[in-house]
Backbone as JSON Lines, residues from 0, in Angstrom:
{"i":0,"aa":"M","n":[0.85,-1.19,0.0],"ca":[0.0,0.0,0.0],"c":[0.88,1.23,0.0]}
{"i":1,"aa":"N","n":[0.55,2.19,-0.82],"ca":[1.39,3.36,-0.96],"c":[0.78,4.62,-0.33]}
{"i":2,"aa":"G","n":[-0.23,4.47,0.53],"ca":[-0.82,5.61,1.2],"c":[-1.92,6.31,0.43]}
{"i":3,"aa":"R","n":[-2.21,5.88,-0.79],"ca":[-3.29,6.48,-1.55],"c":[-4.62,5.88,-1.14]}
{"i":4,"aa":"A","n":[-5.66,6.69,-1.11],"ca":[-7.0,6.2,-0.79],"c":[-7.46,5.25,-1.88]}
{"i":5,"aa":"A","n":[-8.08,4.14,-1.48],"ca":[-8.53,3.11,-2.41],"c":[-10.02,3.28,-2.69]}
{"i":6,"aa":"F","n":[-10.39,3.31,-3.95],"ca":[-11.78,3.52,-4.33],"c":[-12.32,2.38,-5.17]}
{"i":7,"aa":"A","n":[-13.59,2.08,-4.95],"ca":[-14.35,1.2,-5.83],"c":[-15.15,2.1,-6.76]}
{"i":8,"aa":"V","n":[-15.25,1.71,-8.01],"ca":[-16.12,2.39,-8.96],"c":[-17.27,1.44,-9.24]}
{"i":9,"aa":"V","n":[-18.48,1.91,-8.99],"ca":[-19.68,1.09,-9.21],"c":[-20.34,1.57,-10.49]}
{"i":10,"aa":"G","n":[-20.2,0.77,-11.52],"ca":[-20.72,1.11,-12.84],"c":[-19.58,1.4,-13.78]}
{"i":11,"aa":"A","n":[-19.41,0.57,-14.79],"ca":[-18.28,0.74,-15.71],"c":[-18.74,1.12,-17.11]}
{"i":12,"aa":"G","n":[-19.85,1.82,-17.18],"ca":[-20.34,2.32,-18.46],"c":[-19.56,3.55,-18.88]}
{"i":13,"aa":"R","n":[-20.21,4.41,-19.65],"ca":[-19.53,5.6,-20.2],"c":[-18.95,6.48,-19.1]}
{"i":14,"aa":"M","n":[-19.75,6.86,-18.12],"ca":[-19.24,7.73,-17.05],"c":[-18.28,6.95,-16.14]}
{"i":15,"aa":"G","n":[-18.57,5.69,-15.92],"ca":[-17.67,4.88,-15.11],"c":[-16.28,4.81,-15.7]}
{"i":16,"aa":"Q","n":[-16.19,4.7,-17.03],"ca":[-14.88,4.65,-17.68],"c":[-14.11,5.95,-17.47]}
{"i":17,"aa":"V","n":[-14.81,7.06,-17.44],"ca":[-14.15,8.35,-17.16],"c":[-13.52,8.33,-15.77]}
{"i":18,"aa":"H","n":[-14.27,7.87,-14.78],"ca":[-13.76,7.83,-13.41],"c":[-12.7,6.75,-13.22]}
{"i":19,"aa":"I","n":[-12.84,5.63,-13.89],"ca":[-11.83,4.57,-13.81],"c":[-10.5,5.08,-14.34]}
{"i":20,"aa":"R","n":[-10.51,5.75,-15.48],"ca":[-9.27,6.3,-16.04],"c":[-8.68,7.37,-15.11]}
{"i":21,"aa":"A","n":[-9.54,8.21,-14.56],"ca":[-9.06,9.27,-13.65],"c":[-8.39,8.67,-12.42]}
{"i":22,"aa":"L","n":[-9.03,7.68,-11.82],"ca":[-8.45,7.05,-10.63],"c":[-7.18,6.28,-10.97]}
{"i":23,"aa":"A","n":[-7.16,5.64,-12.12],"ca":[-5.97,4.88,-12.53],"c":[-4.76,5.8,-12.68]}
{"i":24,"aa":"G","n":[-4.99,7.07,-12.98],"ca":[-3.88,8.0,-13.16],"c":[-3.69,8.97,-12.0]}
{"i":25,"aa":"A","n":[-4.46,8.81,-10.94],"ca":[-4.4,9.76,-9.82],"c":[-3.18,9.52,-8.94]}
{"i":26,"aa":"R","n":[-2.68,10.59,-8.34],"ca":[-1.52,10.46,-7.45],"c":[-1.92,10.23,-6.0]}
{"i":27,"aa":"R","n":[-3.1,10.71,-5.58],"ca":[-3.48,10.61,-4.17],"c":[-4.6,9.62,-3.93]}
{"i":28,"aa":"A","n":[-5.06,8.98,-4.98],"ca":[-6.12,7.98,-4.88],"c":[-5.77,6.86,-5.85]}
{"i":29,"aa":"R","n":[-6.41,5.72,-5.66],"ca":[-6.16,4.62,-6.58],"c":[-7.43,3.83,-6.81]}
{"i":30,"aa":"L","n":[-7.52,3.25,-7.96],"ca":[-8.62,2.36,-8.3],"c":[-8.34,1.01,-7.67]}
{"i":31,"aa":"A","n":[-9.27,0.53,-6.83],"ca":[-9.07,-0.75,-6.14],"c":[-9.91,-1.86,-6.73]}
{"i":32,"aa":"V","n":[-11.12,-1.54,-7.17],"ca":[-12.05,-2.55,-7.68],"c":[-13.13,-1.87,-8.49]}
{"i":33,"aa":"V","n":[-13.7,-2.61,-9.42],"ca":[-14.81,-2.13,-10.22],"c":[-15.98,-3.08,-10.03]}
{"i":34,"aa":"V","n":[-17.18,-2.52,-9.91],"ca":[-18.4,-3.33,-9.8],"c":[-19.25,-3.04,-11.02]}
{"i":35,"aa":"E","n":[-19.57,-4.09,-11.76],"ca":[-20.34,-3.93,-13.0],"c":[-21.04,-5.25,-13.33]}
{"i":36,"aa":"P","n":[-22.36,-5.24,-13.5],"ca":[-23.06,-6.49,-13.78],"c":[-22.85,-7.04,-15.19]}
{"i":37,"aa":"H","n":[-22.49,-6.21,-16.15],"ca":[-22.36,-6.66,-17.54],"c":[-20.94,-7.17,-17.81]}
{"i":38,"aa":"P","n":[-20.81,-8.42,-18.27],"ca":[-19.48,-9.03,-18.47],"c":[-18.55,-8.23,-19.38]}
{"i":39,"aa":"A","n":[-19.03,-7.69,-20.48],"ca":[-18.15,-6.95,-21.39],"c":[-17.57,-5.71,-20.72]}
{"i":40,"aa":"A","n":[-18.38,-5.03,-19.95],"ca":[-17.89,-3.84,-19.24],"c":[-16.91,-4.23,-18.14]}
{"i":41,"aa":"R","n":[-17.14,-5.37,-17.49],"ca":[-16.18,-5.86,-16.48],"c":[-14.83,-6.14,-17.14]}
{"i":42,"aa":"E","n":[-14.85,-6.72,-18.33],"ca":[-13.59,-7.01,-19.03],"c":[-12.83,-5.73,-19.34]}
{"i":43,"aa":"R","n":[-13.54,-4.68,-19.79],"ca":[-12.87,-3.4,-20.07],"c":[-12.26,-2.84,-18.8]}
{"i":44,"aa":"A","n":[-12.98,-2.94,-17.69],"ca":[-12.48,-2.42,-16.42],"c":[-11.29,-3.23,-15.93]}
{"i":45,"aa":"A","n":[-11.32,-4.54,-16.12],"ca":[-10.23,-5.4,-15.66],"c":[-8.92,-5.08,-16.38]}
{"i":46,"aa":"A","n":[-9.01,-4.45,-17.53],"ca":[-7.8,-4.07,-18.27],"c":[-6.95,-3.09,-17.47]}
{"i":47,"aa":"F","n":[-7.51,-2.48,-16.43],"ca":[-6.76,-1.55,-15.59],"c":[-6.03,-2.27,-14.46]}
{"i":48,"aa":"G","n":[-6.09,-3.61,-14.46],"ca":[-5.32,-4.39,-13.49],"c":[-5.93,-4.5,-12.11]}
{"i":49,"aa":"V","n":[-7.23,-4.29,-12.01],"ca":[-7.9,-4.43,-10.72],"c":[-9.02,-5.46,-10.86]}
{"i":50,"aa":"P","n":[-9.46,-6.03,-9.73],"ca":[-10.58,-6.97,-9.81],"c":[-11.85,-6.26,-10.29]}
{"i":51,"aa":"A","n":[-12.67,-6.99,-11.01],"ca":[-13.96,-6.47,-11.45],"c":[-15.01,-7.5,-11.06]}
{"i":52,"aa":"H","n":[-15.98,-7.08,-10.25],"ca":[-17.0,-7.97,-9.72],"c":[-18.38,-7.57,-10.22]}
{"i":53,"aa":"A","n":[-19.27,-8.56,-10.32],"ca":[-20.66,-8.29,-10.66],"c":[-21.43,-7.84,-9.43]}
{"i":54,"aa":"S","n":[-20.94,-8.16,-8.25],"ca":[-21.67,-7.92,-7.0],"c":[-20.99,-6.85,-6.16]}
{"i":55,"aa":"L","n":[-21.75,-5.87,-5.72],"ca":[-21.22,-4.85,-4.83],"c":[-20.76,-5.46,-3.51]}
{"i":56,"aa":"E","n":[-21.56,-6.35,-2.95],"ca":[-21.19,-6.96,-1.67],"c":[-19.88,-7.74,-1.78]}
{"i":57,"aa":"H","n":[-19.72,-8.46,-2.87],"ca":[-18.5,-9.22,-3.07],"c":[-17.29,-8.28,-3.11]}
{"i":58,"aa":"A","n":[-17.42,-7.2,-3.81],"ca":[-16.32,-6.24,-3.93],"c":[-15.98,-5.62,-2.58]}
{"i":59,"aa":"L","n":[-16.97,-5.21,-1.83],"ca":[-16.72,-4.57,-0.53],"c":[-16.18,-5.55,0.48]}
{"i":60,"aa":"A","n":[-16.54,-6.83,0.37],"ca":[-16.05,-7.84,1.3],"c":[-14.62,-8.25,0.98]}
{"i":61,"aa":"D","n":[-14.25,-8.25,-0.29],"ca":[-12.95,-8.78,-0.7],"c":[-11.83,-7.75,-0.75]}
{"i":62,"aa":"V","n":[-12.16,-6.5,-0.82],"ca":[-11.14,-5.48,-1.06],"c":[-11.22,-4.4,0.02]}
{"i":63,"aa":"A","n":[-10.07,-3.95,0.47],"ca":[-10.04,-2.83,1.42],"c":[-10.32,-1.56,0.62]}
{"i":64,"aa":"V","n":[-11.53,-1.05,0.77],"ca":[-11.98,0.11,0.0],"c":[-12.23,1.27,0.97]}
{"i":65,"aa":"D","n":[-11.64,2.41,0.69],"ca":[-11.84,3.59,1.52],"c":[-13.08,4.38,1.12]}
{"i":66,"aa":"G","n":[-13.4,4.36,-0.16],"ca":[-14.54,5.12,-0.65],"c":[-15.09,4.49,-1.91]}
{"i":67,"aa":"V","n":[-16.25,4.98,-2.32],"ca":[-16.94,4.42,-3.48],"c":[-17.37,5.57,-4.39]}
{"i":68,"aa":"V","n":[-17.13,5.41,-5.68],"ca":[-17.61,6.33,-6.7],"c":[-18.74,5.62,-7.42]}
{"i":69,"aa":"I","n":[-19.94,6.16,-7.33],"ca":[-21.1,5.53,-7.94],"c":[-21.38,6.19,-9.28]}
{"i":70,"aa":"T","n":[-21.23,5.4,-10.34],"ca":[-21.48,5.89,-11.69],"c":[-22.55,5.05,-12.38]}
{"i":71,"aa":"A","n":[-23.27,4.28,-11.6],"ca":[-24.39,3.49,-12.12],"c":[-25.51,4.46,-12.5]}
{"i":72,"aa":"P","n":[-26.54,3.96,-13.17],"ca":[-27.67,4.84,-13.51],"c":[-28.23,5.55,-12.27]}
{"i":73,"aa":"T","n":[-28.63,6.79,-12.47],"ca":[-29.11,7.64,-11.38],"c":[-30.23,6.98,-10.58]}
{"i":74,"aa":"S","n":[-31.08,6.25,-11.23],"ca":[-32.2,5.6,-10.53],"c":[-31.73,4.59,-9.5]}
{"i":75,"aa":"R","n":[-30.48,4.16,-9.55],"ca":[-29.94,3.19,-8.59],"c":[-29.09,3.83,-7.5]}
{"i":76,"aa":"H","n":[-28.85,5.13,-7.57],"ca":[-27.93,5.78,-6.64],"c":[-28.34,5.61,-5.17]}
{"i":77,"aa":"R","n":[-29.59,5.87,-4.84],"ca":[-30.0,5.81,-3.44],"c":[-29.75,4.42,-2.86]}
{"i":78,"aa":"E","n":[-30.18,3.4,-3.57],"ca":[-29.97,2.02,-3.12],"c":[-28.49,1.72,-2.92]}
{"i":79,"aa":"L","n":[-27.67,2.11,-3.88],"ca":[-26.24,1.84,-3.8],"c":[-25.58,2.61,-2.66]}
{"i":80,"aa":"V","n":[-25.96,3.86,-2.49],"ca":[-25.41,4.65,-1.38],"c":[-25.76,4.0,-0.06]}
{"i":81,"aa":"E","n":[-27.0,3.57,0.1],"ca":[-27.42,2.93,1.35],"c":[-26.63,1.65,1.6]}
{"i":82,"aa":"R","n":[-26.41,0.86,0.57],"ca":[-25.65,-0.39,0.73],"c":[-24.19,-0.11,1.08]}
{"i":83,"aa":"C","n":[-23.61,0.9,0.45],"ca":[-22.22,1.26,0.77],"c":[-22.1,1.81,2.19]}
{"i":84,"aa":"A","n":[-23.05,2.62,2.58],"ca":[-23.03,3.17,3.94],"c":[-23.18,2.06,4.98]}
{"i":85,"aa":"A","n":[-24.03,1.1,4.7],"ca":[-24.22,-0.03,5.61],"c":[-22.94,-0.83,5.77]}
{"i":86,"aa":"A","n":[-22.1,-0.82,4.74],"ca":[-20.83,-1.52,4.78],"c":[-19.7,-0.65,5.34]}
{"i":87,"aa":"G","n":[-20.06,0.56,5.79],"ca":[-19.06,1.44,6.38],"c":[-18.24,2.22,5.38]}
{"i":88,"aa":"R","n":[-18.74,2.35,4.17],"ca":[-17.99,3.09,3.14],"c":[-18.68,4.38,2.87]}
């Protein structure tokens, strides 16, 4: 660990790819894991050298994550925020 905050990105679509690239190149934060239900999008995210999971719970349980960037569709934000908060993120 190099002292950078570790982030999960939830949603690897168009906006998720923007955040994944930003975190992959950040100096004070790092991309730790990607959560995406669609296999093709998971494969694109895995190209950044981090695990890509279909399940949010699996990702939060397996990886030390300091924060979460939610880029899933807006209609899912509340549910995802509540689940992340329940997991202490």
